[in-house]
Coordinates of C-alpha atoms in Angstrom, one line a residue:
X882 CA 183.9 226.8 284.2
X883 CA 186.2 225.3 286.6
X884 CA 184.0 226.5 289.8
X885 CA 185.8 225.1 293.1
X886 CA 183.2 222.8 295.2
X887 CA 183.0 225.8 297.6
X888 CA 182.0 228.0 294.8
X889 CA 179.2 225.6 293.6
X890 CA 177.7 225.3 297.1
X891 CA 177.2 228.9 297.4
X892 CA 175.3 229.5 294.0
X893 CA 171.6 229.5 294.2
X894 CA 169.6 226.3 294.6
X895 CA 168.1 224.4 291.4
X896 CA 167.6 220.7 290.1
X897 CA 170.2 218.3 291.2
X898 CA 172.6 218.0 287.9
X899 CA 173.9 214.4 286.3
X900 CA 177.4 214.7 286.1
X901 CA 178.7 216.2 283.0
X902 CA 175.3 216.4 281.6
X903 CA 174.0 218.6 284.2
X904 CA 169.9 219.2 283.6
X905 CA 170.4 218.9 279.8
X906 CA 167.9 215.7 279.0
X907 CA 165.9 215.8 282.5
X908 CA 162.2 216.4 282.3
X909 CA 160.8 219.7 283.3
X910 CA 164.0 221.8 283.4
X911 CA 165.1 222.8 280.0
X912 CA 164.1 224.9 278.0
X913 CA 163.5 227.0 281.2
X914 CA 161.0 229.3 279.1
X915 CA 158.5 226.1 279.5
X916 CA 159.2 225.0 283.1
X917 CA 160.3 228.2 285.1
X918 CA 156.9 228.3 287.1
X919 CA 157.6 225.0 288.8
X920 CA 161.2 225.3 289.4
X921 CA 160.6 229.1 291.1
X922 CA 157.6 227.4 293.2
X923 CA 160.5 224.6 294.5
X924 CA 163.2 227.0 294.5
X925 CA 162.4 230.7 294.6
X926 CA 162.7 233.3 291.7
X927 CA 166.6 232.6 291.6
X928 CA 167.6 229.1 291.0
X929 CA 170.6 227.2 289.2
X930 CA 170.3 224.9 286.4
X931 CA 173.5 223.1 284.9
X932 CA 173.2 223.4 280.8
X933 CA 175.9 220.4 280.8
X934 CA 179.2 220.8 283.1
X935 CA 178.2 224.5 283.3
X936 CA 176.0 226.1 285.9
X937 CA 173.7 229.0 284.7
X938 CA 171.5 231.1 287.3
X939 CA 168.0 231.8 286.3
X940 CA 166.3 235.1 287.4
X941 CA 162.5 235.1 287.1
X942 CA 159.8 237.8 287.6
X943 CA 159.9 241.7 287.5
X944 CA 161.6 242.4 290.5
X945 CA 164.0 240.3 290.2
X946 CA 165.3 241.0 286.3
X947 CA 164.8 244.8 287.5
X948 CA 167.1 244.5 290.3
X949 CA 169.6 242.8 288.6
X950 CA 170.2 244.4 285.1
X951 CA 169.2 247.8 286.4
X952 CA 170.4 248.3 289.9
X953 CA 173.1 245.6 289.3
X954 CA 174.0 246.8 286.1
X955 CA 177.6 246.3 286.0
X956 CA 177.9 243.1 287.9
X957 CA 175.1 241.5 285.3
X958 CA 176.8 243.1 282.1
X959 CA 179.3 240.4 281.2
X960 CA 178.9 237.9 278.2
X961 CA 180.1 234.3 278.0
X962 CA 182.0 233.1 275.4
X963 CA 179.5 232.2 272.6
X964 CA 180.6 229.0 271.3
X965 CA 178.8 229.2 267.6
X966 CA 181.2 231.1 266.3
X967 CA 182.8 231.7 262.7
X968 CA 185.9 229.9 263.1
X969 CA 189.0 232.5 263.6
X970 CA 186.9 235.4 265.0
X971 CA 186.8 234.8 268.5
X972 CA 187.7 238.0 270.5
X973 CA 186.3 240.3 267.3
X974 CA 183.5 242.6 267.3
X975 CA 181.0 242.6 270.2
X976 CA 181.9 238.9 271.1
X977 CA 184.9 240.6 272.8
X978 CA 186.3 240.6 276.5
X979 CA 188.1 243.4 276.5
X980 CA 185.4 245.6 278.6
X981 CA 187.4 249.2 277.8
X982 CA 187.0 248.0 273.6
X983 CA 183.3 246.7 274.0
X984 CA 182.1 249.7 275.4
X985 CA 184.0 252.1 272.9
X986 CA 182.4 249.7 270.1
X987 CA 179.2 250.1 271.5
X988 CA 179.4 254.2 271.8
X989 CA 180.7 254.1 267.8
X990 CA 177.9 252.0 266.8
X991 CA 175.0 254.0 268.5
X992 CA 176.3 256.8 267.3
X993 CA 177.0 256.2 263.8
X994 CA 173.8 254.5 263.6
X995 CA 172.4 257.6 264.8
X996 CA 173.8 259.6 262.3
X997 CA 172.7 257.6 259.1
X998 CA 168.9 258.2 260.8
X999 CA 168.0 255.4 263.2
X1000 CA 165.3 256.6 265.3
X1001 CA 164.8 259.8 263.1
X1002 CA 162.5 260.7 260.2
X1003 CA 164.8 259.6 257.2
X1004 CA 165.2 256.5 258.5
X1005 CA 161.4 256.4 258.8
X1006 CA 160.8 257.3 255.3
X1007 CA 163.5 254.4 254.4
X1008 CA 161.1 251.9 256.3
X1009 CA 158.3 253.4 254.2
X1010 CA 159.7 252.9 251.2
X1011 CA 160.7 249.4 251.9
X1012 CA 157.4 248.5 253.2
X1013 CA 155.7 249.8 249.8
X1014 CA 158.2 247.2 247.7
X1015 CA 156.8 244.7 250.3
X1016 CA 153.4 245.2 249.4
X1017 CA 154.1 245.0 246.1
X1018 CA 155.9 242.0 246.4
X1019 CA 153.1 240.1 248.1
X1020 CA 150.2 241.4 245.8
X1021 CA 151.7 239.7 242.7
X1022 CA 150.9 236.2 245.0
X1023 CA 147.2 237.7 244.3
X1024 CA 145.8 235.9 247.2
X1025 CA 147.6 232.3 246.8
X1026 CA 148.8 230.5 250.0
X1027 CA 152.7 231.2 250.3
X1028 CA 155.4 230.9 252.7
X1029 CA 156.1 234.4 253.5
X1030 CA 159.3 234.0 255.2
X1031 CA 161.8 234.6 252.2
X1032 CA 160.4 237.9 251.3
X1033 CA 159.9 239.2 255.0
X1034 CA 163.2 238.6 256.0
X1035 CA 164.4 240.2 252.6
X1036 CA 162.5 243.3 253.6
X1037 CA 163.3 243.8 257.2
X1038 CA 167.1 242.9 256.3
X1039 CA 167.1 245.5 253.4
X1040 CA 166.5 248.3 256.0
X1041 CA 169.8 247.5 258.0
X1042 CA 171.4 246.7 254.4
X1043 CA 170.9 250.4 253.8
X1044 CA 172.5 251.9 256.8
X1045 CA 175.2 249.0 256.7
X1046 CA 176.1 248.8 253.1
X1047 CA 174.8 252.3 251.8
X1048 CA 172.0 250.4 249.5
X1049 CA 169.1 247.6 249.3
X1050 CA 169.1 244.6 247.6
X1051 CA 166.6 243.3 244.8
X1052 CA 164.2 240.9 246.5
X1053 CA 165.8 238.5 243.6
X1054 CA 169.4 239.4 243.5
X1055 CA 170.7 235.7 244.5
X1056 CA 174.2 236.5 246.4
X1057 CA 171.3 238.1 249.0
X1058 CA 168.7 235.8 248.8
X1059 CA 171.3 233.2 249.8
X1060 CA 172.2 235.0 252.9
X1061 CA 168.6 235.3 254.3
X1062 CA 167.8 231.6 255.1
X1063 CA 171.4 231.3 256.4
X1064 CA 170.2 234.0 259.1
X1065 CA 166.9 232.5 259.9
X1066 CA 168.7 229.1 260.2
X1067 CA 171.5 230.2 262.5
X1068 CA 168.8 232.2 265.0
X1069 CA 166.6 229.1 264.7
X1070 CA 169.3 226.6 265.7
X1071 CA 170.2 228.7 268.7
X1072 CA 166.9 229.0 270.2
X1073 CA 166.4 225.2 269.6
X1074 CA 167.1 222.5 272.0
X1075 CA 170.1 221.0 269.8
X1076 CA 171.4 224.7 270.0
X1077 CA 171.5 224.3 273.8
X1078 CA 173.2 220.7 273.8
X1079 CA 175.8 222.4 271.3
X1080 CA 176.2 225.9 273.6
X1081 CA 176.7 223.2 276.3
X1082 CA 179.1 220.8 275.1
X1083 CA 180.6 222.7 272.0
X1084 CA 184.2 220.5 272.1
X1085 CA 182.2 217.1 271.9
X1086 CA 179.6 218.4 269.1
X1087 CA 182.3 219.5 267.1
X1088 CA 183.5 215.6 266.4
X1089 CA 179.7 214.7 265.7
X1090 CA 177.8 215.2 262.4
X1091 CA 174.6 217.1 262.5
X1092 CA 172.8 220.4 262.1
X1093 CA 175.1 222.4 264.2
X1094 CA 177.7 221.5 261.0
X1095 CA 175.7 223.2 258.4
X1096 CA 174.8 225.9 260.8
X1097 CA 178.8 226.6 261.3
X1098 CA 179.6 226.3 257.4
X1099 CA 176.6 228.7 256.4
X1100 CA 178.0 231.0 258.8
X1101 CA 181.6 231.3 257.5
X1102 CA 180.1 232.0 254.0
X1103 CA 178.0 234.9 255.2
X1104 CA 181.3 236.1 256.8
X1105 CA 182.6 235.9 253.1
X1106 CA 180.0 237.4 252.2
X1107 CA 180.3 241.1 254.5
X1108 CA 184.2 240.5 254.0
X1109 CA 183.7 241.0 250.2
X1110 CA 181.6 244.0 250.7
X1111 CA 184.3 245.6 253.3
X1112 CA 186.6 245.0 250.5
X1113 CA 184.8 246.6 248.0
X1114 CA 184.3 250.0 250.4
X1115 CA 188.1 250.2 251.1
X1116 CA 188.8 250.3 247.2
X1117 CA 186.2 252.9 246.7
X1118 CA 186.3 254.7 249.8
X1119 CA 186.2 258.7 249.8
X1120 CA 186.7 259.7 253.3
X1121 CA 185.0 263.1 252.7
X1122 CA 181.8 261.6 251.9
X1123 CA 181.3 258.2 253.9
X1124 CA 178.0 256.3 252.5
X1125 CA 177.3 254.0 255.1
X1126 CA 178.3 252.4 258.6
X1127 CA 181.2 250.5 257.2
X1128 CA 182.8 253.3 255.4
X1129 CA 182.4 255.3 259.1
X1130 CA 184.4 252.5 260.1
X1131 CA 186.9 252.6 257.6
X1132 CA 187.7 256.1 258.3
X1133 CA 187.8 255.3 262.0
X1134 CA 190.5 252.6 261.4
X1135 CA 192.7 255.3 259.4
X1136 CA 192.5 258.1 261.9
X1137 CA 193.2 255.6 264.8
X1138 CA 196.7 254.5 263.4
X1139 CA 197.7 257.9 262.5
X1140 CA 197.3 258.9 265.9
X1141 CA 198.9 255.7 267.3
X1142 CA 195.7 254.8 269.0
X1143 CA 194.9 251.3 267.4
X1144 CA 191.5 249.8 269.5
X1145 CA 190.0 248.1 266.4
X1146 CA 190.9 245.8 263.5
X1147 CA 189.6 245.1 259.9
X1148 CA 188.3 241.6 261.3
X1149 CA 186.8 243.5 264.2
X1150 CA 184.8 245.8 261.7
X1151 CA 183.7 242.7 259.3
X1152 CA 182.3 240.9 262.7
X1153 CA 180.6 243.9 264.1
X1154 CA 179.2 244.1 260.4
X1155 CA 177.9 240.3 259.8
X1156 CA 176.7 240.8 263.8
X1157 CA 174.2 244.1 262.7
X1158 CA 173.6 242.4 259.7
X1159 CA 172.1 238.9 261.4
X1160 CA 170.4 240.8 264.3
X1161 CA 168.8 243.3 262.1
X1162 CA 168.0 240.7 259.9
X1163 CA 166.8 237.8 262.2
X1164 CA 164.7 239.2 265.7
X1165 CA 162.7 241.9 263.7
X1166 CA 161.4 239.6 260.9
X1167 CA 160.6 237.1 263.3
X1168 CA 158.6 238.9 264.9
X1169 CA 156.6 240.5 261.9
X1170 CA 156.1 237.0 260.9
X1171 CA 154.3 236.0 264.2
X1172 CA 152.3 239.2 263.8
X1173 CA 150.7 237.7 260.5
X1174 CA 150.1 234.5 262.3
X1175 CA 148.5 236.4 265.0
X1176 CA 145.9 238.2 262.7
X1177 CA 145.3 235.3 260.8
X1178 CA 144.7 233.5 264.3
X1179 CA 142.6 236.3 265.6
X1180 CA 140.6 238.0 262.6
X1181 CA 138.2 240.3 265.0
X1182 CA 141.7 242.0 266.1
X1183 CA 142.9 242.2 262.6
X1184 CA 139.7 243.9 261.7
X1185 CA 139.6 246.3 264.3
X1186 CA 143.0 247.3 263.5
X1187 CA 142.3 247.8 259.7
X1188 CA 139.5 249.8 260.8
X1189 CA 141.9 252.3 263.1
X1190 CA 144.5 252.2 259.8
X1191 CA 141.3 253.3 257.9
X1192 CA 140.4 256.1 260.0
X1193 CA 143.7 257.5 260.9
X1194 CA 145.5 257.0 258.0
X1195 CA 142.9 256.3 254.9
X1196 CA 143.8 254.9 251.8
X1197 CA 145.7 257.4 249.9
X1198 CA 149.2 257.1 251.8
X1199 CA 151.0 255.0 254.0
X1200 CA 151.0 254.9 257.6
X1201 CA 154.2 256.9 259.1
X1202 CA 155.6 257.1 262.4
X1203 CA 153.6 260.6 262.9
X1204 CA 150.5 258.2 263.1
X1205 CA 151.4 255.8 265.7
X1206 CA 150.3 258.3 268.7
X1207 CA 146.6 258.5 267.1
X1208 CA 146.8 254.6 266.7
X1209 CA 146.6 253.3 270.2
X1210 CA 144.8 249.7 269.4
X1211 CA 147.4 249.1 266.5
X1212 CA 150.2 250.0 269.0
X1213 CA 149.0 247.7 271.6
X1214 CA 148.8 245.0 269.1
X1215 CA 152.5 245.3 268.1
X1216 CA 153.5 245.4 271.9
X1217 CA 151.2 242.5 272.5
X1218 CA 152.9 240.5 269.6
X1219 CA 156.2 240.8 271.4
X1220 CA 155.1 240.2 274.5
X1221 CA 153.1 236.9 273.7
X1222 CA 156.2 235.4 272.0
X1223 CA 157.4 232.6 274.1
X1224 CA 161.3 231.7 273.5
X1225 CA 164.2 230.0 275.1
X1226 CA 166.9 232.2 275.8
X1227 CA 169.9 229.6 277.3
X1228 CA 172.0 230.2 274.1
X1229 CA 171.7 234.2 274.8
X1230 CA 173.3 234.3 278.5
X1231 CA 174.8 237.1 280.4
X1232 CA 177.7 236.4 282.6
X1233 CA 178.8 238.1 286.0
X1234 CA 181.9 240.5 286.1
X1235 CA 182.7 239.7 289.8
X1236 CA 181.6 238.1 292.6
X1237 CA 178.2 239.2 293.5
X1238 CA 175.8 238.9 296.7
X1239 CA 172.4 238.9 295.3
X1240 CA 168.7 238.2 296.7
X1241 CA 170.5 236.0 299.5
X1242 CA 172.8 234.4 297.2
X1243 CA 176.3 234.3 296.2
X1244 CA 176.9 234.2 292.1
X1245 CA 180.6 233.9 291.3
X1246 CA 182.4 235.8 288.6
X1247 CA 182.0 234.3 285.2
X1248 CA 179.0 232.4 286.2
X1249 CA 176.5 232.5 283.3
X1250 CA 173.0 234.4 284.2
X1251 CA 169.8 234.4 282.3
X1252 CA 167.6 237.1 282.8
X1253 CA 163.7 235.3 282.0
X1254 CA 162.1 237.6 279.9
X1255 CA 159.1 235.0 279.6
X1256 CA 158.6 235.1 283.3
X1257 CA 158.1 239.2 283.1
X1258 CA 155.5 239.0 280.0
X1259 CA 153.9 236.2 281.3
X1260 CA 153.5 237.3 285.4
X1261 CA 149.9 237.0 286.3
X1262 CA 151.0 239.9 289.1
X1263 CA 151.8 242.3 285.9
X1264 CA 149.2 241.4 283.6
X1265 CA 145.3 241.0 283.8
X1266 CA 145.5 238.0 281.2
X1267 CA 149.3 236.7 280.8
X1268 CA 148.1 233.6 278.6
X1269 CA 145.5 235.3 276.6
X1270 CA 146.5 237.4 273.2
X1271 CA 145.2 240.4 274.7
X1272 CA 146.1 244.0 273.1
X1273 CA 144.2 245.6 276.1
X1274 CA 147.4 245.1 278.2
X1275 CA 148.8 248.3 276.7
X1276 CA 145.5 250.2 276.6
X1277 CA 144.2 252.4 279.8
X1278 CA 140.4 252.3 280.8
X1279 CA 140.0 255.3 278.2
X1280 CA 141.3 252.9 275.1
X1281 CA 144.9 255.2 275.3
X1282 CA 148.3 253.5 274.7
X1283 CA 149.8 252.8 278.0
X1284 CA 153.5 251.5 278.5
X1285 CA 154.5 249.0 281.0
X1286 CA 157.3 248.4 283.0
X1287 CA 157.4 244.5 282.7
X1288 CA 157.3 244.8 278.8
X1289 CA 161.4 244.3 278.0
X1290 CA 161.6 242.7 274.7
X1291 CA 165.0 244.3 274.3
X1292 CA 166.4 243.4 277.4
X1293 CA 167.5 246.5 280.2
X1294 CA 170.7 247.8 281.3
X1295 CA 174.4 247.4 280.2
X1296 CA 173.5 244.9 277.3
X1297 CA 170.0 246.2 276.2
X1298 CA 169.4 245.7 272.5
X1299 CA 171.5 248.7 270.4
X1300 CA 168.7 248.5 267.7
X1301 CA 165.7 249.1 269.9
X1302 CA 164.7 252.2 268.4
X1303 CA 165.1 250.8 264.9
X1304 CA 163.4 247.9 265.3
X1305 CA 160.1 249.4 267.0
X1306 CA 159.9 251.7 264.0
X1307 CA 160.2 248.8 261.8
X1308 CA 157.2 246.5 263.4
X1309 CA 155.0 249.6 263.4
X1310 CA 155.4 250.5 260.0
X1311 CA 155.5 247.3 258.2
X1312 CA 152.9 245.8 260.4
X1313 CA 150.5 248.7 259.6
X1314 CA 151.4 248.7 256.0
X1315 CA 150.6 245.2 255.4
X1316 CA 147.5 245.2 257.3
X1317 CA 146.0 248.5 255.2
X1318 CA 146.7 246.6 252.4
X1319 CA 145.6 242.9 252.9
X1320 CA 143.9 240.8 255.4
X1321 CA 145.9 237.7 256.0
X1322 CA 144.1 234.2 256.4
X1323 CA 145.5 230.4 257.3
X1324 CA 144.5 227.5 255.7
X1325 CA 144.2 223.5 256.4
X1326 CA 146.0 221.8 259.7
X1327 CA 147.4 225.4 261.0
X1328 CA 143.9 227.0 261.7
X1329 CA 143.3 224.3 264.5
X1330 CA 146.8 225.0 266.2
X1331 CA 147.1 227.4 269.1
X1332 CA 149.2 230.8 268.5
X1333 CA 151.7 229.4 270.9
X1334 CA 151.9 226.1 269.3
X1335 CA 152.6 227.9 265.8
X1336 CA 155.3 229.8 267.3
X1337 CA 156.9 226.8 268.9
X1338 CA 156.8 225.4 265.7
X1339 CA 158.2 228.5 264.0
X1340 CA 161.0 229.0 266.3
X1341 CA 162.3 225.6 267.1
X1342 CA 161.5 224.0 264.1
X1343 CA 161.6 226.5 261.6
X1344 CA 158.2 225.7 260.2
X1345 CA 155.8 228.4 259.1
X1346 CA 152.0 227.5 257.7
X1347 CA 151.1 228.7 254.4
X1348 CA 149.7 232.2 254.3
X1349 CA 146.8 234.0 252.4
X1350 CA 147.4 237.5 251.6
X1351 CA 144.0 239.0 250.5
X1352 CA 144.7 242.5 248.4
X1353 CA 142.0 245.0 250.7
X1354 CA 140.3 247.4 248.1
X1355 CA 141.9 250.8 248.4

């Protein structure tokens, strides 16, 4: 980043870095989601780690993260350049550094997604329909062990596809199926230690062979997939009857050009759609897959969820969003699944927009910052049994669902996830519909592993144990 020696001295304290490599290969530093307790004890809740030659300030604990993201939203609201980009797309879409352009793009995207039902009843109906398609596909496995990643990810992806492209894809569509592993591999790479190394040393890594080469090449193919669909929309566009997000963006481009107010380009459209496709496919499907592991590991919790579904919904219709308020235990389980999911965040940092005095430290403009949400979700001051999978964290003494301030799976403040409402809807409806229809079980060596260990294998190594879906009598 090119900090002067004086600026470096002003940074919060942290483990001494090696020249050039920083703390990359030092024991008990990275990933910080595994080492933060030791680092907080030694340096306090605001400390610096060096990801290669770049300093990164880590924020731990609810009060500190809340103060940064909500109390100093503008100062902590930047985003550093993410090196794992499609060649030629730098500065396009949500990755641009122009504050005015970024704000306008976020506003337009949220407004358009809401117009197409995000967070509303018709989107709920759309998710329900997809959940039933997923049930039918899983039932065809007839209780045999199978890898659910492709089919679960396809179902979740179809929801965002219906908004962005105007239609869903068949689970056997060859072109669509080619995109699914590209999305999951990309997210898995970013969350792996190799992803952290690439993020720290991209110029050097680009000269070396390795997994990053494949991820970049596959990203280019996803970009081509999106670009072809944008071109098809341009050829069939009816400005009076927009079908989806792409149509709305194209209409805006035409209007802006006629008024000489050009803010966005066609490349912004392609890159924005690519971002929505990856984000809307990857993170929600990973949480849903994690939920199946959790239910297979804790059959007593699975049985209690199924009992609540039977009492509130019955067997003759799928669960709806209106049922959620009457299903506090199921809702609590969905929240606990998100709380209990530890993940590395070194490759998804924020950046300081100006020199800032914060909690007794000076953080220079441009410095990468990691609000460590794992430190909130496993904080013993905020949760009764943070190291245990316990849906009771989200239930009061009467068994009613209760919100927790320290629960931030979608971040907070200026850079909070724009798809939060849709993700919440998908997680509840897919999860409850699957448990209404199936009981999930694990076999073999996976049965002996802890849930967090299975999650680490899933996120970092991109491995998932075969799982059985036993059809329940309806």
